[in-house]
């Protein structure tokens, strides 16, 4: 008999929800995590009297209590929602381009139209048509992903879903400022409007406008901890500070894993939350079909980020923060902002999270925790000589501070604690190439209509779950783990 029924490699969002779902369904599961805490990206750490949130800016899919909302439903089903206190944010974001606009978009369909009409008068009808399209494309996208037969799907999905965001916006609006505000969430997906599929931006807008943006008291680490608890309470076992170094297979079928101390664990099924390049490398060349290797080589490692975490000795109001999330850009052209992610030039856009406008409990009274983030590709940082690295990251951090001063003048004077994370930091903690936290570049060729790594691992008993096998981000990866576990369980029953 195998040591366990299933091994899950990695305790990121998808690894945790997969492990919890499997163990609760009676599948004896071992979860192996190379770090010493659960969560992957979904973690936090302490500096002085502050706790710093690593990754979560806005949680989607939670909705208000009593409302049917996808992520709340999923966490409810796992017995986790009741252990968490969700913190609602009332705005999608404040978007600022000095000299062009400073607009706050509320989290609600009609309120968003009103606010955008006030900032860009004469666009109400266009906005209404645009948001109708957002809702329609999302509705049919979800139906398609739930396997509704193609002939029953509304053609709007195929006509509009894969078009670049830029084209759809150009068709609806003339005002460059309004188009820029509406495209702001592109950075949550890592691809600029010319390369991002409209269905992905639509899904993101829908998720926040319909179900509101949320955070969690205790940060994303509280959710990771609660997911681990339900897994352990169901009888699961976790090994921290342990990496899987090999996936054992025989005759095209998985038979277990090898750990970094050489121990081998036998299991019929292995779920990998690690990156695809690492997962297939762990299988060994002989076990991976040439076509899969060629395909992997053709894909682009996705974007990572540079984050400046700050503990500030002032309240959000004293500093000038009015929303939990703000985006400050230097110009209207998101393509130029994206191009800067491949250089160490001053970032053209930053996302500012002020975690005490709707407090998540990470800063003492009278103080606040703020993070500034900009997207960056890992290779830019990999090219910096080791002796230069520390200076480079603090130089770059100063450039983010220059940007945020537009909305929080004098913020530098309130700094009490700082910590900086570069793509190399993400790579070290996650084990992902380039520190990529959404997996591969999420452009139009990576969409679910073209690819489904989650369904096709090419090796029986190997299951892929997380940002490298489907969409990245919190809600998508939490959902992926449950989906993969269900498929695995169905396969066992068949
Ligand atoms: C700074 C930052 C900001 C972000 N902002 C947002 C946001 O606002 N909204 C949003 O939706 N998303 C955001 N994301 C992205 C989101 O956090 C990720 O896409 C998501 O959490 C990835 O989950 P995952 O399941 O793919 O696992 P990951 O979080 O990638 O975790 C993988 C886990 O596998 C472990 N592992 C890897 N290899 C091995 C091995 N060989 N053996 C054992 N363990 C292994 C790693 O240690 C890690 O714990 C952000 C991410 C970061 C880093």
Short mmCIF file of C-alpha atoms and ligand atoms in Angstrom, two decimals:
data_model
loop_
_atom_site.label_atom_id
_atom_site.label_comp_id
_atom_site.label_asym_id
_atom_site.label_seq_id
_atom_site.Cartn_x
_atom_site.Cartn_y
_atom_site.Cartn_z
CA UNK A 1 0.00 0.00 0.00
CA UNK A 2 1.20 3.53 -0.81
CA UNK A 3 2.44 5.70 2.08
CA UNK A 4 -0.33 8.20 1.33
CA UNK A 5 -3.01 8.51 -1.35
CA UNK A 6 -1.86 11.91 -2.58
CA UNK A 7 1.07 14.28 -2.16
CA UNK A 8 0.51 18.00 -2.70
CA UNK A 9 3.67 19.91 -3.59
CA UNK A 10 3.49 23.48 -2.25
CA UNK A 11 1.15 25.18 0.22
CA UNK A 12 0.22 28.20 -1.91
CA UNK A 13 -3.46 29.03 -2.35
CA UNK A 14 -4.14 26.19 -4.78
CA UNK A 15 -2.02 23.70 -2.84
CA UNK A 16 -3.91 24.50 0.37
CA UNK A 17 -7.41 24.29 -1.09
CA UNK A 18 -6.49 21.11 -2.99
CA UNK A 19 -5.03 19.48 0.13
CA UNK A 20 -7.99 20.52 2.32
CA UNK A 21 -10.52 19.29 -0.27
CA UNK A 22 -8.76 15.97 -0.73
CA UNK A 23 -8.26 15.19 2.94
CA UNK A 24 -11.82 16.20 3.82
CA UNK A 25 -13.02 13.77 1.13
CA UNK A 26 -11.05 10.96 2.77
CA UNK A 27 -8.02 11.00 0.44
CA UNK A 28 -4.98 10.57 2.75
CA UNK A 29 -2.86 13.57 1.83
CA UNK A 30 0.66 14.78 2.59
CA UNK A 31 1.32 18.47 1.93
CA UNK A 32 4.98 19.40 1.38
CA UNK A 33 6.09 23.04 1.60
CA UNK A 34 9.66 24.31 1.23
CA UNK A 35 9.00 27.46 3.27
CA UNK A 36 8.22 27.53 7.02
CA UNK A 37 4.72 29.05 6.73
CA UNK A 38 1.66 28.18 4.63
CA UNK A 39 0.40 30.44 1.83
CA UNK A 40 3.08 30.92 -0.84
CA UNK A 41 2.32 34.49 -1.92
CA UNK A 42 -0.53 34.59 0.62
CA UNK A 43 1.62 35.34 3.65
CA UNK A 44 2.75 38.17 5.91
CA UNK A 45 5.82 38.96 8.01
CA UNK A 46 6.70 41.22 10.96
CA UNK A 47 8.94 44.26 11.11
CA UNK A 48 9.08 46.16 14.39
CA UNK A 49 5.55 46.92 15.61
CA UNK A 50 4.06 46.25 12.14
CA UNK A 51 2.95 43.19 10.25
CA UNK A 52 3.39 43.46 6.47
CA UNK A 53 1.00 41.87 3.97
CA UNK A 54 3.02 40.22 1.19
CA UNK A 55 0.59 40.01 -1.69
CA UNK A 56 -3.10 40.59 -1.22
CA UNK A 57 -4.40 43.95 -2.35
CA UNK A 58 -8.07 43.21 -2.92
CA UNK A 59 -9.84 39.89 -2.52
CA UNK A 60 -12.56 39.29 -5.11
CA UNK A 61 -15.58 37.00 -5.07
CA UNK A 62 -16.44 37.41 -1.36
CA UNK A 63 -19.68 39.41 -1.52
CA UNK A 64 -21.71 40.42 1.50
CA UNK A 65 -22.90 37.83 4.03
CA UNK A 66 -26.02 36.03 2.83
CA UNK A 67 -25.23 36.91 -0.80
CA UNK A 68 -24.27 34.06 -3.12
CA UNK A 69 -20.68 34.81 -4.00
CA UNK A 70 -18.23 32.34 -5.52
CA UNK A 71 -15.23 32.64 -3.22
CA UNK A 72 -17.26 33.03 -0.03
CA UNK A 73 -19.18 29.89 -1.09
CA UNK A 74 -15.94 28.00 -1.65
CA UNK A 75 -14.47 29.04 1.71
CA UNK A 76 -17.79 28.21 3.38
CA UNK A 77 -17.73 24.76 1.82
CA UNK A 78 -14.28 24.15 3.29
CA UNK A 79 -15.36 25.37 6.73
CA UNK A 80 -12.96 28.31 6.50
CA UNK A 81 -15.21 31.35 5.96
CA UNK A 82 -16.58 31.19 9.51
CA UNK A 83 -13.02 31.43 10.90
CA UNK A 84 -12.27 34.64 9.03
CA UNK A 85 -13.33 38.25 9.40
CA UNK A 86 -13.65 39.89 5.99
CA UNK A 87 -13.04 43.63 5.70
CA UNK A 88 -14.97 45.42 2.96
CA UNK A 89 -13.43 48.16 0.82
CA UNK A 90 -15.90 50.63 -0.61
CA UNK A 91 -14.01 51.72 -3.69
CA UNK A 92 -12.43 49.87 -6.54
CA UNK A 93 -9.61 52.36 -6.67
CA UNK A 94 -8.50 55.93 -6.86
CA UNK A 95 -6.74 56.49 -10.19
CA UNK A 96 -4.39 59.43 -10.52
CA UNK A 97 -2.42 60.84 -13.44
CA UNK A 98 -1.13 64.28 -12.46
CA UNK A 99 -2.50 66.96 -14.75
CA UNK A 100 -4.98 64.51 -16.33
CA UNK A 101 -7.30 62.98 -13.75
CA UNK A 102 -7.79 62.11 -10.10
CA UNK A 103 -10.89 59.93 -9.90
CA UNK A 104 -12.20 57.48 -7.33
CA UNK A 105 -14.25 54.62 -8.75
CA UNK A 106 -16.75 53.28 -6.19
CA UNK A 107 -17.42 49.54 -5.93
CA UNK A 108 -20.88 49.38 -7.49
CA UNK A 109 -22.14 49.41 -11.08
CA UNK A 110 -24.30 52.53 -10.92
CA UNK A 111 -22.07 54.44 -8.53
CA UNK A 112 -19.11 53.73 -10.82
CA UNK A 113 -21.00 55.10 -13.83
CA UNK A 114 -21.98 58.22 -11.84
CA UNK A 115 -18.41 58.86 -10.68
CA UNK A 116 -16.95 58.34 -14.15
CA UNK A 117 -19.62 60.52 -15.74
CA UNK A 118 -18.81 63.26 -13.21
CA UNK A 119 -15.10 63.04 -14.08
CA UNK A 120 -15.61 62.62 -17.85
CA UNK A 121 -18.97 64.26 -18.66
CA UNK A 122 -21.01 63.17 -21.67
CA UNK A 123 -20.10 59.46 -21.44
CA UNK A 124 -23.01 58.02 -19.43
CA UNK A 125 -24.54 56.04 -22.33
CA UNK A 126 -21.18 54.74 -23.45
CA UNK A 127 -20.33 53.69 -19.91
CA UNK A 128 -23.65 51.90 -19.54
CA UNK A 129 -23.04 50.03 -22.81
CA UNK A 130 -19.49 49.16 -21.76
CA UNK A 131 -20.50 47.78 -18.35
CA UNK A 132 -23.33 45.80 -20.02
CA UNK A 133 -20.71 44.20 -22.21
CA UNK A 134 -18.51 43.49 -19.17
CA UNK A 135 -21.44 41.67 -17.53
CA UNK A 136 -22.43 39.78 -20.68
CA UNK A 137 -18.97 38.58 -21.60
CA UNK A 138 -18.38 37.48 -18.01
CA UNK A 139 -21.70 35.66 -17.78
CA UNK A 140 -21.05 33.68 -20.96
CA UNK A 141 -17.43 33.09 -20.07
CA UNK A 142 -18.47 31.47 -16.80
CA UNK A 143 -21.10 29.41 -18.64
CA UNK A 144 -18.46 28.24 -21.13
CA UNK A 145 -16.04 27.32 -18.37
CA UNK A 146 -18.81 25.31 -16.75
CA UNK A 147 -18.94 23.33 -20.00
CA UNK A 148 -22.16 24.69 -21.47
CA UNK A 149 -22.26 23.35 -25.06
CA UNK A 150 -20.74 25.85 -27.52
CA UNK A 151 -23.93 26.10 -29.60
CA UNK A 152 -25.85 27.33 -26.54
CA UNK A 153 -23.35 30.09 -25.75
CA UNK A 154 -24.07 33.66 -26.81
CA UNK A 155 -21.74 34.63 -29.68
CA UNK A 156 -20.85 37.83 -27.77
CA UNK A 157 -18.26 35.75 -25.93
CA UNK A 158 -16.46 34.69 -29.11
CA UNK A 159 -16.89 38.07 -30.80
CA UNK A 160 -15.59 40.16 -27.89
CA UNK A 161 -13.88 37.90 -25.35
CA UNK A 162 -10.52 37.50 -27.04
CA UNK A 163 -10.24 40.98 -28.49
CA UNK A 164 -7.51 43.12 -26.97
CA UNK A 165 -8.81 45.40 -24.21
CA UNK A 166 -7.45 48.36 -26.14
CA UNK A 167 -9.68 47.64 -29.18
CA UNK A 168 -12.84 47.27 -27.10
CA UNK A 169 -12.14 50.51 -25.23
CA UNK A 170 -11.36 52.36 -28.49
CA UNK A 171 -14.68 51.18 -29.90
CA UNK A 172 -16.64 52.46 -26.90
CA UNK A 173 -14.91 55.70 -25.95
CA UNK A 174 -13.08 58.67 -27.38
CA UNK A 175 -11.78 60.23 -24.19
CA UNK A 176 -8.22 58.97 -23.62
CA UNK A 177 -8.43 59.70 -19.89
CA UNK A 178 -11.58 57.67 -19.42
CA UNK A 179 -10.12 54.74 -21.37
CA UNK A 180 -7.03 54.92 -19.19
CA UNK A 181 -9.09 54.84 -15.95
CA UNK A 182 -11.17 51.88 -17.16
CA UNK A 183 -8.08 49.87 -18.11
CA UNK A 184 -6.38 50.45 -14.74
CA UNK A 185 -6.81 46.86 -13.51
CA UNK A 186 -4.59 45.57 -16.35
CA UNK A 187 -1.76 45.55 -13.83
CA UNK A 188 -3.61 42.94 -11.72
CA UNK A 189 -3.31 40.67 -14.74
CA UNK A 190 0.20 41.68 -15.76
CA UNK A 191 -0.45 42.41 -19.43
CA UNK A 192 -1.10 45.81 -21.04
CA UNK A 193 -4.36 46.67 -22.86
CA UNK A 194 -2.89 45.80 -26.28
CA UNK A 195 -2.14 42.21 -25.17
CA UNK A 196 -4.77 41.49 -22.55
CA UNK A 197 -7.93 39.64 -23.59
CA UNK A 198 -11.04 41.69 -22.91
CA UNK A 199 -12.65 38.71 -21.17
CA UNK A 200 -9.92 38.81 -18.50
CA UNK A 201 -10.36 42.50 -17.73
CA UNK A 202 -14.15 42.01 -17.83
CA UNK A 203 -13.92 39.17 -15.32
CA UNK A 204 -11.76 41.28 -13.00
CA UNK A 205 -14.06 44.31 -13.18
CA UNK A 206 -17.09 42.10 -12.70
CA UNK A 207 -15.57 40.33 -9.69
CA UNK A 208 -14.97 43.61 -7.86
CA UNK A 209 -18.01 45.60 -9.02
CA UNK A 210 -20.47 42.80 -8.32
CA UNK A 211 -18.94 41.27 -5.17
CA UNK A 212 -16.87 44.28 -3.95
CA UNK A 213 -13.21 44.27 -3.02
CA UNK A 214 -12.38 42.80 0.39
CA UNK A 215 -9.47 42.12 2.65
CA UNK A 216 -9.12 39.84 5.65
CA UNK A 217 -8.49 40.78 9.25
CA UNK A 218 -5.06 39.31 9.87
CA UNK A 219 -4.26 39.53 6.16
CA UNK A 220 -3.96 36.73 3.64
CA UNK A 221 -1.87 34.82 6.21
CA UNK A 222 -5.02 34.39 8.33
CA UNK A 223 -6.73 32.66 5.40
CA UNK A 224 -3.70 30.46 4.67
CA UNK A 225 -3.54 29.49 8.34
CA UNK A 226 -7.27 28.69 8.46
CA UNK A 227 -7.00 26.53 5.32
CA UNK A 228 -4.10 24.65 6.86
CA UNK A 229 -6.08 24.16 10.09
CA UNK A 230 -9.04 22.54 8.33
CA UNK A 231 -6.63 20.27 6.47
CA UNK A 232 -4.89 19.19 9.68
CA UNK A 233 -8.18 18.80 11.57
CA UNK A 234 -9.35 16.41 8.85
CA UNK A 235 -6.25 14.28 9.50
CA UNK A 236 -3.84 15.66 6.89
CA UNK A 237 -0.09 15.88 7.41
CA UNK A 238 2.20 18.76 6.48
CA UNK A 239 5.97 18.95 6.25
CA UNK A 240 7.39 22.48 6.32
CA UNK A 241 10.97 23.38 5.43
CA UNK A 242 10.92 20.46 3.03
CA UNK A 243 11.17 20.62 -0.74
CA UNK A 244 10.11 17.98 -3.20
CA UNK A 245 13.10 17.39 -5.49
CA UNK A 246 11.75 14.59 -7.69
CA UNK A 247 8.43 13.26 -8.95
CA UNK A 248 8.70 9.50 -9.32
CA UNK A 249 6.99 7.82 -12.24
CA UNK A 250 6.97 4.50 -14.00
CA UNK A 251 5.40 3.58 -17.32
CA UNK A 252 3.79 7.00 -17.72
CA UNK A 253 2.18 6.92 -14.26
CA UNK A 254 3.15 8.79 -11.13
CA UNK A 255 4.17 6.68 -8.15
CA UNK A 256 5.36 9.22 -5.58
CA UNK A 257 7.87 11.94 -4.75
CA UNK A 258 11.41 12.31 -3.49
CA UNK A 259 12.08 14.86 -0.74
CA UNK A 260 15.21 16.97 -0.31
CA UNK A 261 16.54 14.67 2.42
CA UNK A 262 16.35 11.75 -0.01
CA UNK A 263 13.25 10.14 1.50
CA UNK A 264 10.82 8.70 -1.03
CA UNK A 265 7.06 8.81 -0.40
CA UNK A 266 4.80 6.62 -2.48
CA UNK A 267 1.42 7.97 -3.64
CA UNK A 268 -0.94 7.30 -6.53
CA UNK A 269 -1.54 10.97 -7.14
CA UNK A 270 0.65 14.06 -6.98
CA UNK A 271 -0.77 17.58 -7.15
CA UNK A 272 1.82 20.20 -8.02
CA UNK A 273 1.39 23.82 -6.96
CA UNK A 274 5.00 24.47 -8.02
CA UNK A 275 5.79 26.17 -11.33
CA UNK A 276 5.36 24.14 -14.52
CA UNK A 277 9.06 24.37 -15.48
CA UNK A 278 10.03 23.03 -12.04
CA UNK A 279 7.30 20.38 -11.99
CA UNK A 280 8.36 18.93 -15.33
CA UNK A 281 12.05 19.21 -14.39
CA UNK A 282 11.27 17.20 -11.23
CA UNK A 283 9.71 14.50 -13.40
CA UNK A 284 12.93 14.16 -15.36
CA UNK A 285 13.47 14.52 -19.07
CA UNK A 286 12.70 10.91 -19.95
CA UNK A 287 9.18 11.13 -18.51
CA UNK A 288 8.22 14.34 -20.31
CA UNK A 289 7.08 14.04 -23.93
CA UNK A 290 9.09 16.14 -26.42
CA UNK A 291 5.96 18.04 -27.46
CA UNK A 292 5.44 19.17 -23.87
CA UNK A 293 9.07 20.28 -23.55
CA UNK A 294 8.83 22.22 -26.84
CA UNK A 295 5.60 23.83 -25.73
CA UNK A 296 7.06 24.88 -22.37
CA UNK A 297 10.08 26.40 -24.13
CA UNK A 298 7.77 28.53 -26.28
CA UNK A 299 5.99 30.17 -23.35
CA UNK A 300 7.02 33.39 -21.66
CA UNK A 301 7.74 33.46 -17.92
CA UNK A 302 5.36 36.03 -16.49
CA UNK A 303 5.85 39.22 -14.63
CA UNK A 304 6.87 39.61 -11.00
CA UNK A 305 6.90 42.76 -8.92
CA UNK A 306 8.87 45.17 -6.81
CA UNK A 307 7.24 46.00 -3.48
CA UNK A 308 8.14 48.61 -0.91
CA UNK A 309 6.47 47.74 2.41
CA UNK A 310 6.28 50.57 4.91
CA UNK A 311 5.26 50.98 8.54
CA UNK A 312 4.33 54.65 8.92
CA UNK A 313 3.97 56.64 12.09
CA UNK A 314 0.86 58.53 10.94
CA UNK A 315 -2.75 57.70 10.12
CA UNK A 316 -3.94 57.19 6.51
CA UNK A 317 -5.89 60.47 6.74
CA UNK A 318 -2.85 62.39 7.96
CA UNK A 319 -0.88 61.04 5.01
CA UNK A 320 -3.58 61.80 2.42
CA UNK A 321 -4.88 58.30 1.69
CA UNK A 322 -8.61 58.25 0.97
CA UNK A 323 -8.96 54.77 -0.54
CA UNK A 324 -7.49 51.36 0.31
CA UNK A 325 -6.18 51.04 -3.24
CA UNK A 326 -4.78 53.79 -5.45
CA UNK A 327 -3.02 53.65 -8.77
CA UNK A 328 -0.67 56.51 -9.57
CA UNK A 329 0.55 56.72 -13.16
CA UNK A 330 2.74 59.30 -14.86
CA UNK A 331 0.76 59.27 -18.11
CA UNK A 332 -2.27 57.85 -19.90
CA UNK A 333 -0.30 55.32 -21.92
CA UNK A 334 -0.43 51.95 -20.15
CA UNK A 335 1.71 50.42 -22.92
CA UNK A 336 4.61 52.67 -21.92
CA UNK A 337 4.02 51.75 -18.27
CA UNK A 338 4.22 48.08 -19.17
CA UNK A 339 7.38 48.62 -21.24
CA UNK A 340 9.04 50.12 -18.14
CA UNK A 341 8.57 46.79 -16.28
CA UNK A 342 11.54 45.50 -18.27
CA UNK A 343 13.89 48.29 -17.19
CA UNK A 344 15.17 49.89 -14.00
CA UNK A 345 14.02 53.31 -15.17
CA UNK A 346 11.68 55.11 -12.81
CA UNK A 347 8.38 53.16 -12.76
CA UNK A 348 5.61 54.87 -14.71
CA UNK A 349 2.89 53.35 -12.56
CA UNK A 350 2.50 52.14 -8.98
CA UNK A 351 -0.26 50.44 -7.03
CA UNK A 352 -0.60 51.83 -3.52
CA UNK A 353 -2.25 49.74 -0.80
CA UNK A 354 -3.17 51.58 2.34
CA UNK A 355 -4.13 48.77 4.70
CA UNK A 356 -5.70 50.94 7.38
CA UNK A 357 -8.33 52.86 5.42
CA UNK A 358 -10.37 49.70 6.05
CA UNK A 359 -8.09 48.33 8.79
CA UNK A 360 -6.87 44.74 8.56
CA UNK A 361 -5.18 44.93 11.96
CA UNK A 362 -1.52 45.06 10.92
CA UNK A 363 -0.59 48.47 12.33
CA UNK A 364 -0.89 49.81 15.89
CA UNK A 365 -3.36 52.64 16.60
CA UNK A 366 -2.26 55.94 15.09
CA UNK A 367 0.07 54.25 12.61
CA UNK A 368 -0.45 52.62 9.21
CA UNK A 369 0.90 49.96 6.89
CA UNK A 370 1.25 50.95 3.25
CA UNK A 371 2.80 49.05 0.37
CA UNK A 372 3.85 50.42 -3.00
CA UNK A 373 4.11 47.97 -5.83
CA UNK A 374 5.12 48.09 -9.47
CA UNK A 375 5.37 45.22 -11.91
CA UNK A 376 8.88 44.12 -12.88
CA UNK A 377 10.23 41.16 -14.82
CA UNK A 378 12.73 38.97 -13.04
CA UNK A 379 15.43 39.04 -15.72
CA UNK A 380 16.03 42.76 -15.16
CA UNK A 381 17.04 41.98 -11.57
CA UNK A 382 18.90 38.78 -12.44
CA UNK A 383 21.34 40.86 -14.51
CA UNK A 384 22.38 43.09 -11.58
CA UNK A 385 25.79 42.06 -10.15
CA UNK A 386 25.46 40.73 -6.58
CA UNK A 387 27.64 43.54 -5.19
CA UNK A 388 25.26 46.12 -6.69
CA UNK A 389 21.98 44.49 -5.67
CA UNK A 390 21.37 46.17 -2.29
CA UNK A 391 22.13 49.64 -3.67
CA UNK A 392 19.98 48.98 -6.76
CA UNK A 393 16.94 48.02 -4.73
CA UNK A 394 17.09 51.02 -2.44
CA UNK A 395 17.66 53.35 -5.41
CA UNK A 396 14.62 51.87 -7.10
CA UNK A 397 12.54 52.09 -3.90
CA UNK A 398 13.24 55.85 -3.83
CA UNK A 399 11.65 56.10 -7.28
CA UNK A 400 8.44 54.52 -5.99
CA UNK A 401 8.42 57.00 -3.12
CA UNK A 402 8.72 59.85 -5.63
CA UNK A 403 5.57 58.55 -7.32
CA UNK A 404 3.47 58.17 -4.18
CA UNK A 405 4.30 61.70 -3.03
CA UNK A 406 1.75 62.90 -5.60
CA UNK A 407 -1.03 61.65 -3.30
CA UNK A 408 0.85 61.51 0.02
CA UNK A 409 3.25 64.44 0.17
CA UNK A 410 5.68 64.13 3.05
CA UNK A 411 5.24 60.35 3.39
CA UNK A 412 9.01 59.94 3.70
CA UNK A 413 8.96 61.77 7.04
CA UNK A 414 6.55 59.23 8.55
CA UNK A 415 8.56 56.11 7.69
CA UNK A 416 9.34 53.96 10.73
CA UNK A 417 9.96 50.54 9.15
CA UNK A 418 10.64 49.53 5.55
CA UNK A 419 11.26 46.34 3.72
CA UNK A 420 11.82 45.84 0.02
CA UNK A 421 10.97 42.81 -2.10
CA UNK A 422 12.27 42.44 -5.65
CA UNK A 423 11.51 39.71 -8.19
CA UNK A 424 14.55 37.89 -6.78
CA UNK A 425 12.92 37.90 -3.33
CA UNK A 426 9.77 36.35 -4.82
CA UNK A 427 11.87 33.77 -6.67
CA UNK A 428 13.66 32.83 -3.46
CA UNK A 429 10.48 32.44 -1.39
CA UNK A 430 8.27 30.81 -4.03
CA UNK A 431 10.81 28.82 -6.02
CA UNK A 432 9.29 30.17 -9.25
CA UNK A 433 11.46 31.23 -12.21
CA UNK A 434 11.75 35.01 -12.44
CA UNK A 435 9.72 35.29 -9.23
CA UNK A 436 6.65 35.22 -11.51
CA UNK A 437 3.54 35.34 -9.36
CA UNK A 438 0.88 34.97 -12.06
CA UNK A 439 2.69 32.07 -13.80
CA UNK A 440 3.24 32.58 -17.51
CA UNK A 441 2.52 35.93 -19.16
CA UNK A 442 -1.28 36.05 -19.17
CA UNK A 443 -1.67 37.31 -22.72
CA UNK A 444 -4.37 36.24 -25.13
CA UNK A 445 -2.55 33.06 -26.20
CA UNK A 446 -2.53 31.78 -22.60
CA UNK A 447 -6.29 32.02 -22.12
CA UNK A 448 -8.45 29.05 -21.16
CA UNK A 449 -9.90 28.87 -24.68
CA UNK A 450 -6.48 27.86 -26.01
CA UNK A 451 -4.84 26.04 -23.15
CA UNK A 452 -5.75 23.88 -20.25
CA UNK A 453 -2.66 22.65 -18.46
CA UNK A 454 -4.81 21.87 -15.46
CA UNK A 455 -6.59 19.13 -17.41
CA UNK A 456 -3.63 17.80 -19.34
CA UNK A 457 -0.53 17.02 -17.33
CA UNK A 458 0.53 14.29 -19.81
CA UNK A 459 1.46 11.94 -16.98
CA UNK A 460 -1.23 9.90 -15.29
CA UNK A 461 -1.66 10.75 -11.62
CA UNK A 462 0.08 14.14 -11.96
CA UNK A 463 -2.25 17.10 -11.42
CA UNK A 464 -1.32 20.75 -11.89
CA UNK A 465 -2.93 23.41 -9.72
CA UNK A 466 -2.21 27.10 -9.39
CA UNK A 467 -1.12 30.15 -11.31
CA UNK A 468 1.14 28.21 -13.70
CA UNK A 469 -1.61 25.89 -14.88
CA UNK A 470 -4.47 28.40 -15.15
CA UNK A 471 -5.15 32.03 -14.24
CA UNK A 472 -3.09 33.62 -11.45
CA UNK A 473 -4.43 35.77 -8.63
CA UNK A 474 -6.10 34.94 -5.33
CA UNK A 475 -9.61 33.90 -6.32
CA UNK A 476 -8.53 31.93 -9.40
CA UNK A 477 -5.88 29.91 -7.55
CA UNK A 478 -8.07 29.21 -4.51
CA UNK A 479 -10.73 27.92 -6.92
CA UNK A 480 -8.20 25.95 -8.94
CA UNK A 481 -7.15 23.81 -5.98
CA UNK A 482 -10.74 22.76 -5.25
CA UNK A 483 -11.43 22.09 -8.94
CA UNK A 484 -8.33 19.92 -9.33
CA UNK A 485 -9.10 18.00 -6.14
CA UNK A 486 -12.67 17.31 -7.32
CA UNK A 487 -11.40 16.05 -10.66
CA UNK A 488 -8.88 13.81 -8.91
CA UNK A 489 -11.57 12.38 -6.62
CA UNK A 490 -13.93 11.81 -9.58
CA UNK A 491 -11.09 10.03 -11.40
CA UNK A 492 -10.55 7.72 -8.43
CA UNK A 493 -14.25 6.88 -8.25
CA UNK A 494 -14.49 6.13 -12.00
C1 LIG B 1 3.54 41.14 -4.28
C2 LIG B 1 2.36 40.39 -4.84
C3 LIG B 1 1.17 41.07 -5.05
C4 LIG B 1 0.06 40.40 -5.56
N1 LIG B 1 -1.15 41.05 -5.65
C5 LIG B 1 -2.28 40.35 -5.94
C6 LIG B 1 -3.60 40.91 -5.82
O1 LIG B 1 -3.78 42.03 -5.37
N2 LIG B 1 -4.67 40.18 -6.21
C7 LIG B 1 -4.52 38.93 -6.68
O2 LIG B 1 -5.52 38.28 -6.99
N3 LIG B 1 -3.30 38.36 -6.78
C8 LIG B 1 -2.19 39.02 -6.40
N4 LIG B 1 -0.96 38.42 -6.45
C9 LIG B 1 -0.84 37.10 -7.09
C10 LIG B 1 -1.34 35.97 -6.22
O3 LIG B 1 -0.87 36.16 -4.90
C11 LIG B 1 -0.81 34.66 -6.80
O4 LIG B 1 -1.15 34.52 -8.16
C12 LIG B 1 -1.36 33.44 -6.06
O5 LIG B 1 -1.30 33.62 -4.66
C13 LIG B 1 -0.55 32.23 -6.48
O6 LIG B 1 -1.06 31.09 -5.83
P1 LIG B 1 -0.58 29.65 -6.21
O7 LIG B 1 -1.60 28.70 -5.73
O8 LIG B 1 -0.22 29.59 -7.67
O9 LIG B 1 0.72 29.38 -5.32
P2 LIG B 1 2.01 30.24 -4.96
O10 LIG B 1 1.63 31.35 -4.07
O11 LIG B 1 2.77 30.55 -6.18
O12 LIG B 1 2.78 29.22 -4.04
C14 LIG B 1 3.45 28.07 -4.50
C15 LIG B 1 3.98 27.35 -3.28
O13 LIG B 1 4.69 26.18 -3.70
C16 LIG B 1 5.85 26.05 -2.89
N5 LIG B 1 6.82 25.23 -3.62
C17 LIG B 1 7.34 25.51 -4.85
N6 LIG B 1 8.18 24.52 -5.22
C18 LIG B 1 8.16 23.59 -4.20
C19 LIG B 1 8.82 22.35 -4.01
N7 LIG B 1 9.66 21.84 -4.91
N8 LIG B 1 8.59 21.67 -2.86
C20 LIG B 1 7.74 22.17 -1.91
N9 LIG B 1 7.10 23.36 -2.06
C21 LIG B 1 7.30 24.05 -3.19
C22 LIG B 1 6.30 27.48 -2.67
O14 LIG B 1 7.17 27.60 -1.56
C23 LIG B 1 4.96 28.18 -2.46
O15 LIG B 1 4.57 28.14 -1.11
C24 LIG B 1 0.17 39.04 -5.92
C25 LIG B 1 1.36 38.36 -5.68
C26 LIG B 1 2.44 39.02 -5.12
C27 LIG B 1 3.71 38.25 -4.78
#
